[in-house]
Amino acid sequence: MTRLSQGTLAALPGAVARPQYDRAAVRGGVVHFGPGAFHRAHQAAAFDTLLGHDPRWGITGVSLNSRGVADALNPQDGLYTLALLEEQTEFRVIGSIGRVLTRDEPGAILGALAHGDTRIVSSTVTEKGYCLGADGALDFAHPAIRADLDGARSADWVPGSFTGWLVHGLRARRLAGLPGVTVLSCDNLTDNGRKLEAATIALAEAIDPETARWIAGEVRFPNAMVDSITPATDDALRARVAAATGLEDAWPIQRERFTQWVIEDRFAGERPALECAGVTFAGEVRPFETAKLRLLNGAHSSLAYIGLGLGFETVAEAMADRDLAAFAERLMREDIAPSVSVPPGLDLPVYIADVLARFANPAIRHLLSQIAWDGSQKLPYRLLDTTRDALAAGRPVDRLALPIAAWLRFLDRAARSGGSITDPLAGPLLERAGDWRRVVGMREIFGDLGEDAHFLRAVEAGIAALEAGRLEPLPA
């Protein structure tokens, strides 16, 4: 089968949408670190819409940890297919990514960061890619940060961390006399822009104080939140895309039709007119971010760990279990919602109903095992912050502790079976998995919660409930 590329776009069936702009005229206004599935399904699709109005916002992707995306997309001239999953699936070819660079091309990465056309440096590198400690600040003991501190002494420094690349690229812009850029985090991290700003300036201060001062004055790090369920690509999707397009696509992407992107209106220079793609620019992102992280992501992780323990494979399958679906709804309405500061214009009961409907969408085959990745990095923001708020307010935490108990049992099952988990703390977690109190005592994950007697009793009650086959723990 002929492969998707710029030269084969004309062969697409009429029902398949494709770029409605001259790709040869596109300029690279964005450098994006982490061009994985979520970015390509979400932000890259938004910029693809914008390019139909303004050709100055093309994307150069940077993949630091793998060649997979580059090897799939570069032979396709950066093109790939996005499947929008509803009752009637629609297919759209996205053209906003020009090229994907890898760590084997450090000169090209630095050149893109220090190019005069670049106005935004964005990222979807996941929570662990920011190398932050439990306090949200840069972890100077992190191996990648230690290596960057050592490497920065060399004239041919090739950073190993995303933060290192920011410092390297911004220093190059300063030395070249170029203006500052907007650094836009699109990861599910509370106050992502502020945390990335503090981490970048802290690392720059340790490497080049003059660059640190320049970053503080000339670069902006707006907060942002993003939302769209993006199941992993599988062979079934590849087959559907091939049948719909008549072309081979090495790495198509799928997501639900719903998408939300809220960006703080805080830019170093020109702001892209992404309103045309449904983006919201707001004075304050935190309320939107908290609602999404706690309600949607918190419920997602809860369904993942509880659902995997019950033998389910996907979110839709888990939601088809009436008891589990009822638990998720009670968790959101009774335990999580009271901790959410409602942003203007957001009807919280309606939002919760919409989230539950999205979870139950049978067209979305979102694997629970995928959501379960990196629990040590996700749970502090998705469930543990909510638990702290509930404890401080004197509210019960028994139901909130149940998904934590399910995660602990998930770790124990993996350790007992000799299996593996996808988590940057996989080794320490699996070594402690036989004694859940040792896991909860890991301050890099739980902070001071591991010393809270009420929380410990609730977790213990949750483990007992799950072992007894109950989804409603007895009060601790």
Coordinates of N, CA and C in Angstrom, one line a residue, residues 232-396:
A232 N -4.3 5.0 23.1 CA -3.1 4.6 22.4 C -3.4 4.1 21.0
T233 N -2.5 4.3 20.1 CA -2.6 3.7 18.7 C -2.4 2.2 18.8
D234 N -3.2 1.5 18.1 CA -3.1 0.0 18.0 C -3.3 -0.4 16.5
D235 N -3.1 -1.7 16.3 CA -3.2 -2.2 15.0 C -4.6 -2.1 14.4
A236 N -5.6 -2.1 15.3 CA -7.0 -1.9 14.8 C -7.2 -0.5 14.2
L237 N -6.6 0.5 14.9 CA -6.7 1.8 14.4 C -5.9 1.9 13.0
R238 N -4.8 1.3 13.0 CA -4.0 1.4 11.7 C -4.8 0.8 10.6
A239 N -5.5 -0.3 10.9 CA -6.3 -0.9 9.8 C -7.5 -0.1 9.4
R240 N -8.2 0.6 10.4 CA -9.3 1.5 10.1 C -8.8 2.6 9.3
V241 N -7.7 3.2 9.6 CA -7.2 4.4 8.9 C -6.8 4.0 7.4
A242 N -6.2 2.8 7.3 CA -5.8 2.4 5.9 C -7.1 2.2 5.1
A243 N -8.1 1.6 5.7 CA -9.3 1.4 4.9 C -10.0 2.7 4.6
A244 N -10.0 3.7 5.5 CA -10.6 4.9 5.2 C -9.9 5.8 4.3
T245 N -8.5 5.8 4.3 CA -7.7 6.7 3.5 C -7.1 6.1 2.2
G246 N -7.0 4.7 2.2 CA -6.4 4.1 1.1 C -4.9 4.2 1.1
L247 N -4.3 4.7 2.2 CA -2.9 4.9 2.3 C -2.4 4.3 3.6
E248 N -1.1 3.9 3.6 CA -0.5 3.4 4.8 C 0.0 4.6 5.7
D249 N -0.3 4.6 7.0 CA 0.1 5.6 7.9 C 0.9 4.9 9.0
A250 N 2.1 5.2 9.2 CA 2.9 4.5 10.2 C 2.5 4.8 11.6
W251 N 1.9 5.9 11.9 CA 1.5 6.2 13.3 C 0.3 7.2 13.3
P252 N -0.9 6.7 13.0 CA -2.1 7.5 13.1 C -2.4 7.6 14.6
I253 N -3.3 8.6 14.9 CA -3.7 8.9 16.2 C -5.2 9.0 16.3
Q254 N -5.7 8.7 17.5 CA -7.1 8.8 17.7 C -7.5 9.5 19.0
R255 N -8.6 10.2 19.0 CA -9.1 10.8 20.2 C -10.6 11.0 20.1
E256 N -11.2 11.4 21.3 CA -12.6 11.7 21.3 C -12.7 13.1 20.6
R257 N -13.9 13.4 20.1 CA -14.1 14.7 19.5 C -14.0 15.9 20.5
F258 N -14.4 15.7 21.7 CA -14.3 16.7 22.7 C -12.8 17.1 22.9
T259 N -12.6 18.4 23.0 CA -11.2 18.9 23.3 C -11.3 20.2 24.0
Q260 N -10.4 20.5 25.0 CA -10.4 21.7 25.7 C -9.0 22.1 25.9
W261 N -8.7 23.4 25.7 CA -7.3 23.9 25.9 C -7.5 25.3 26.4
V262 N -7.1 25.6 27.6 CA -7.2 26.9 28.3 C -5.8 27.3 28.5
I263 N -5.5 28.6 28.1 CA -4.1 29.1 28.2 C -4.2 30.5 28.9
E264 N -3.3 30.7 29.9 CA -3.2 32.0 30.5 C -2.8 33.0 29.5
D265 N -3.4 34.1 29.5 CA -3.1 35.2 28.5 C -1.9 35.9 29.0
R266 N -0.7 35.3 28.8 CA 0.6 35.8 29.3 C 1.7 35.4 28.4
F267 N 1.9 36.2 27.3 CA 2.8 35.8 26.3 C 4.0 36.8 26.2
A268 N 5.1 36.3 25.8 CA 6.3 37.1 25.6 C 6.2 38.1 24.4
G269 N 5.5 37.6 23.4 CA 5.3 38.4 22.2 C 4.0 38.2 21.6
E270 N 3.9 38.0 20.4 CA 2.6 37.8 19.7 C 1.9 36.5 20.2
R271 N 0.6 36.6 20.4 CA -0.2 35.5 20.8 C -0.8 34.9 19.5
P272 N -0.7 33.6 19.3 CA -1.4 33.0 18.1 C -2.9 33.0 18.3
A273 N -3.6 33.2 17.2 CA -5.0 33.4 17.2 C -5.7 32.0 17.2
L274 N -5.4 31.3 18.3 CA -5.9 29.9 18.4 C -7.4 29.9 18.7
E275 N -8.0 31.0 19.0 CA -9.5 31.0 19.2 C -10.2 30.3 18.0
C276 N -9.6 30.4 16.8 CA -10.2 29.8 15.7 C -10.3 28.2 15.8
A277 N -9.5 27.7 16.7 CA -9.5 26.2 17.0 C -10.2 25.9 18.3
G278 N -10.9 26.9 18.9 CA -11.7 26.6 20.1 C -10.9 26.8 21.4
V279 N -9.6 27.4 21.3 CA -8.8 27.6 22.5 C -9.4 28.8 23.3
T280 N -9.3 28.6 24.7 CA -9.8 29.7 25.6 C -8.5 30.3 26.2
F281 N -8.5 31.7 26.1 CA -7.4 32.4 26.7 C -8.1 33.1 28.0
A282 N -7.5 32.9 29.1 CA -8.1 33.3 30.4 C -7.1 34.0 31.2
G283 N -7.6 34.8 32.1 CA -6.7 35.5 33.1 C -6.2 34.6 34.1
E284 N -6.9 33.5 34.4 CA -6.5 32.6 35.5 C -6.9 31.2 35.0
V285 N -5.9 30.3 35.0 CA -6.2 28.9 34.5 C -6.4 28.0 35.6
R286 N -5.9 28.3 36.8 CA -6.0 27.3 37.9 C -7.3 26.7 38.2
P287 N -8.5 27.5 38.2 CA -9.7 26.8 38.4 C -10.1 25.8 37.3
F288 N -9.8 26.1 36.1 CA -10.1 25.1 35.0 C -9.2 23.9 35.2
E289 N -7.9 24.1 35.5 CA -6.9 23.1 35.7 C -7.3 22.2 36.8
T290 N -7.7 22.8 38.0 CA -8.0 22.0 39.1 C -9.2 21.1 38.9
A291 N -10.2 21.7 38.2 CA -11.4 20.9 37.9 C -11.1 19.7 37.0
K292 N -10.2 19.9 36.1 CA -9.9 18.8 35.2 C -9.0 17.8 35.8
L293 N -7.9 18.3 36.5 CA -7.0 17.3 37.2 C -7.7 16.5 38.2
R294 N -8.5 17.1 39.0 CA -9.1 16.4 40.1 C -10.3 15.6 39.7
L295 N -11.2 16.2 38.9 CA -12.4 15.5 38.5 C -12.2 14.4 37.4
L296 N -11.7 14.9 36.3 CA -11.5 13.9 35.2 C -10.3 13.0 35.5
N297 N -9.1 13.6 35.7 CA -7.9 12.7 35.8 C -8.0 11.9 37.1
G298 N -8.5 12.5 38.2 CA -8.6 11.7 39.4 C -9.6 10.6 39.3
A299 N -10.7 10.8 38.6 CA -11.6 9.7 38.4 C -11.0 8.7 37.4
H300 N -10.3 9.2 36.4 CA -9.6 8.3 35.4 C -8.7 7.3 36.1
S301 N -7.8 7.8 37.0 CA -6.9 7.0 37.7 C -7.6 6.0 38.6
S302 N -8.7 6.5 39.2 CA -9.5 5.6 40.1 C -10.1 4.4 39.3
L303 N -10.7 4.7 38.2 CA -11.2 3.7 37.3 C -10.1 2.7 36.9
A304 N -8.9 3.3 36.6 CA -7.8 2.4 36.1 C -7.4 1.4 37.1
Y305 N -7.1 1.8 38.3 CA -6.6 0.9 39.3 C -7.6 -0.1 39.9
I306 N -8.8 0.5 40.1 CA -9.9 -0.4 40.6 C -10.4 -1.3 39.4
G307 N -10.5 -0.8 38.2 CA -11.0 -1.6 37.1 C -10.0 -2.7 36.7
L308 N -8.7 -2.4 36.8 CA -7.7 -3.5 36.5 C -7.8 -4.6 37.5
G309 N -8.1 -4.2 38.8 CA -8.3 -5.2 39.8 C -9.5 -6.1 39.6
L310 N -10.5 -5.5 38.9 CA -11.7 -6.3 38.6 C -11.6 -7.0 37.3
G311 N -10.5 -6.9 36.6 CA -10.3 -7.6 35.4 C -10.8 -6.9 34.1
F312 N -11.1 -5.6 34.2 CA -11.5 -4.9 33.0 C -10.3 -4.4 32.2
E313 N -10.5 -4.1 30.9 CA -9.4 -3.7 30.1 C -9.5 -2.2 29.7
T314 N -10.7 -1.7 29.5 CA -10.8 -0.3 29.0 C -11.7 0.5 29.9
V315 N -11.6 1.8 29.8 CA -12.5 2.7 30.6 C -14.0 2.4 30.3
A316 N -14.3 2.2 29.0 CA -15.7 2.0 28.7 C -16.2 0.7 29.4
E317 N -15.4 -0.4 29.4 CA -15.8 -1.6 30.1 C -16.0 -1.4 31.5
A318 N -15.1 -0.6 32.2 CA -15.2 -0.3 33.6 C -16.5 0.4 33.9
M319 N -16.8 1.4 33.0 CA -18.0 2.2 33.2 C -19.3 1.4 32.9
A320 N -19.2 0.3 32.2 CA -20.3 -0.6 32.0 C -20.7 -1.4 33.2
D321 N -19.7 -1.5 34.2 CA -20.0 -2.1 35.5 C -20.8 -1.1 36.3
R322 N -22.0 -1.4 36.6 CA -22.9 -0.4 37.3 C -22.4 0.1 38.6
D323 N -21.8 -0.9 39.4 CA -21.3 -0.5 40.7 C -20.1 0.4 40.6
L324 N -19.2 0.1 39.7 CA -18.0 0.9 39.5 C -18.4 2.3 39.0
A325 N -19.3 2.3 38.0 CA -19.7 3.6 37.5 C -20.4 4.4 38.6
A326 N -21.2 3.8 39.5 CA -21.8 4.5 40.5 C -20.8 5.0 41.5
F327 N -19.8 4.2 41.8 CA -18.7 4.6 42.7 C -18.0 5.9 42.1
A328 N -17.7 5.8 40.8 CA -17.0 6.9 40.2 C -17.8 8.2 40.3
E329 N -19.1 8.1 40.1 CA -19.9 9.3 40.2 C -20.0 9.8 41.6
R330 N -20.1 9.0 42.6 CA -20.2 9.4 44.0 C -18.8 10.1 44.3
L331 N -17.7 9.5 43.9 CA -16.4 10.0 44.2 C -16.3 11.4 43.7
M332 N -16.8 11.6 42.4 CA -16.6 12.9 41.8 C -17.6 14.0 42.5
R333 N -18.8 13.6 42.7 CA -19.8 14.6 43.2 C -19.6 14.9 44.7
E334 N -19.3 13.8 45.5 CA -19.4 14.0 46.9 C -18.0 14.2 47.5
D335 N -16.9 13.7 46.9 CA -15.6 13.8 47.5 C -14.6 14.7 46.8
I336 N -14.7 14.8 45.5 CA -13.8 15.6 44.7 C -14.3 17.0 44.5
A337 N -15.6 17.1 44.1 CA -16.2 18.4 43.8 C -16.1 19.5 44.9
P338 N -16.2 19.1 46.2 CA -16.1 20.1 47.2 C -14.7 20.8 47.3
S339 N -13.7 20.1 46.7 CA -12.3 20.7 46.7 C -12.0 21.6 45.5
V340 N -13.0 21.7 44.6 CA -12.8 22.4 43.3 C -13.4 23.8 43.4
S341 N -12.5 24.8 43.1 CA -13.0 26.2 42.9 C -13.5 26.4 41.5
V342 N -14.8 26.7 41.4 CA -15.5 26.6 40.1 C -15.1 27.9 39.3
P343 N -14.5 27.7 38.1 CA -14.2 28.9 37.3 C -15.5 29.5 36.7
P344 N -15.5 30.8 36.4 CA -16.7 31.4 35.8 C -17.1 30.7 34.5
G345 N -18.4 30.5 34.4 CA -19.0 29.8 33.2 C -19.0 28.3 33.2
L346 N -18.4 27.7 34.3 CA -18.4 26.2 34.3 C -19.5 25.8 35.3
D347 N -20.4 25.0 34.8 CA -21.5 24.4 35.6 C -20.9 23.0 36.0
L348 N -20.6 22.9 37.3 CA -19.9 21.7 37.8 C -20.7 20.5 37.7
P349 N -22.0 20.5 38.0 CA -22.8 19.2 37.9 C -22.8 18.8 36.4
V350 N -23.0 19.7 35.5 CA -23.0 19.4 34.1 C -21.7 18.9 33.6
Y351 N -20.6 19.5 34.1 CA -19.2 19.1 33.7 C -19.0 17.7 34.2
I352 N -19.4 17.3 35.4 CA -19.3 15.9 35.9 C -20.1 15.0 35.0
A353 N -21.3 15.3 34.7 CA -22.1 14.5 33.8 C -21.5 14.3 32.4
D354 N -20.9 15.3 31.9 CA -20.2 15.2 30.6 C -19.0 14.3 30.7
V355 N -18.2 14.4 31.8 CA -17.1 13.6 32.0 C -17.5 12.1 32.0
L356 N -18.5 11.8 32.8 CA -19.0 10.4 32.9 C -19.4 9.9 31.6
A357 N -20.1 10.8 30.8 CA -20.6 10.3 29.5 C -19.4 10.1 28.5
R358 N -18.3 10.9 28.7 CA -17.1 10.7 27.8 C -16.5 9.4 28.2
F359 N -16.4 9.1 29.5 CA -15.8 7.8 30.0 C -16.5 6.6 29.4
A360 N -17.9 6.7 29.3 CA -18.7 5.6 28.8 C -18.8 5.5 27.3
N361 N -18.2 6.4 26.6 CA -18.2 6.4 25.1 C -17.6 5.1 24.6
P362 N -18.5 4.2 24.0 CA -17.9 2.9 23.5 C -17.0 3.0 22.3
A363 N -17.0 4.2 21.7 CA -16.1 4.3 20.5 C -14.6 4.6 21.0
I364 N -14.4 4.9 22.3 CA -13.1 5.2 22.8 C -12.6 3.9 23.5
R365 N -11.6 3.3 22.9 CA -11.0 2.1 23.6 C -9.7 2.6 24.3
H366 N -10.0 3.2 25.5 CA -8.9 3.8 26.3 C -8.4 2.7 27.3
L367 N -7.2 2.2 27.2 CA -6.8 1.1 28.0 C -6.5 1.6 29.4
L368 N -7.1 0.9 30.4 CA -6.8 1.2 31.8 C -5.3 1.0 32.1
S369 N -4.7 0.1 31.4 CA -3.2 -0.1 31.7 C -2.4 1.1 31.3
Q370 N -2.9 1.8 30.2 CA -2.2 3.0 29.8 C -2.3 4.1 30.8
I371 N -3.6 4.3 31.3 CA -3.8 5.3 32.4 C -3.1 5.0 33.6
A372 N -2.8 3.7 33.9 CA -2.1 3.3 35.1 C -0.6 3.6 35.1
W373 N 0.0 4.0 33.9 CA 1.4 4.3 33.9 C 1.7 5.5 34.8
D374 N 2.9 5.4 35.4 CA 3.5 6.6 36.1 C 2.6 7.0 37.3
G375 N 2.1 6.1 38.0 CA 1.2 6.4 39.1 C 1.9 7.2 40.2
S376 N 3.2 7.0 40.4 CA 3.9 7.8 41.4 C 3.9 9.2 41.1
Q377 N 3.9 9.6 39.8 CA 4.0 10.9 39.3 C 2.6 11.6 39.2
K378 N 1.6 10.8 38.9 CA 0.3 11.3 38.6 C -0.6 11.5 39.9
L379 N -0.5 10.4 40.8 CA -1.5 10.4 41.9 C -1.3 11.6 42.8
P380 N -0.1 12.2 43.1 CA -0.1 13.4 43.9 C -0.9 14.5 43.5
Y381 N -1.0 14.7 42.1 CA -1.8 15.8 41.6 C -3.3 15.4 41.4
R382 N -3.5 14.1 41.1 CA -4.9 13.7 40.7 C -5.7 13.3 42.0
L383 N -5.1 12.8 43.0 CA -5.9 12.4 44.2 C -5.4 12.8 45.5
L384 N -4.1 12.9 45.7 CA -3.5 13.2 47.0 C -3.7 14.6 47.4
D385 N -3.7 15.6 46.5 CA -3.9 17.0 46.8 C -5.4 17.1 47.3
T386 N -6.3 16.4 46.6 CA -7.7 16.4 47.0 C -7.9 15.9 48.4
T387 N -7.1 14.8 48.7 CA -7.2 14.2 50.0 C -6.7 15.1 51.1
R388 N -5.6 15.8 50.8 CA -5.1 16.8 51.8 C -6.2 17.9 52.1
D389 N -6.8 18.4 51.0 CA -7.9 19.4 51.2 C -9.0 18.9 52.0
A390 N -9.4 17.6 51.8 CA -10.5 17.0 52.5 C -10.2 16.9 54.0
L391 N -8.9 16.4 54.3 CA -8.5 16.3 55.6 C -8.5 17.6 56.4
A392 N -8.0 18.6 55.7 CA -7.9 19.9 56.3 C -9.3 20.5 56.6
A393 N -10.2 20.2 55.8 CA -11.6 20.7 55.9 C -12.4 19.8 56.8
G394 N -11.9 18.7 57.3 CA -12.6 17.8 58.2 C -13.6 16.9 57.4
R395 N -13.4 16.8 56.1 CA -14.3 15.9 55.4 C -13.8 14.5 55.4
P396 N -14.6 13.5 55.2 CA -14.2 12.1 55.1 C -13.3 11.8 53.9

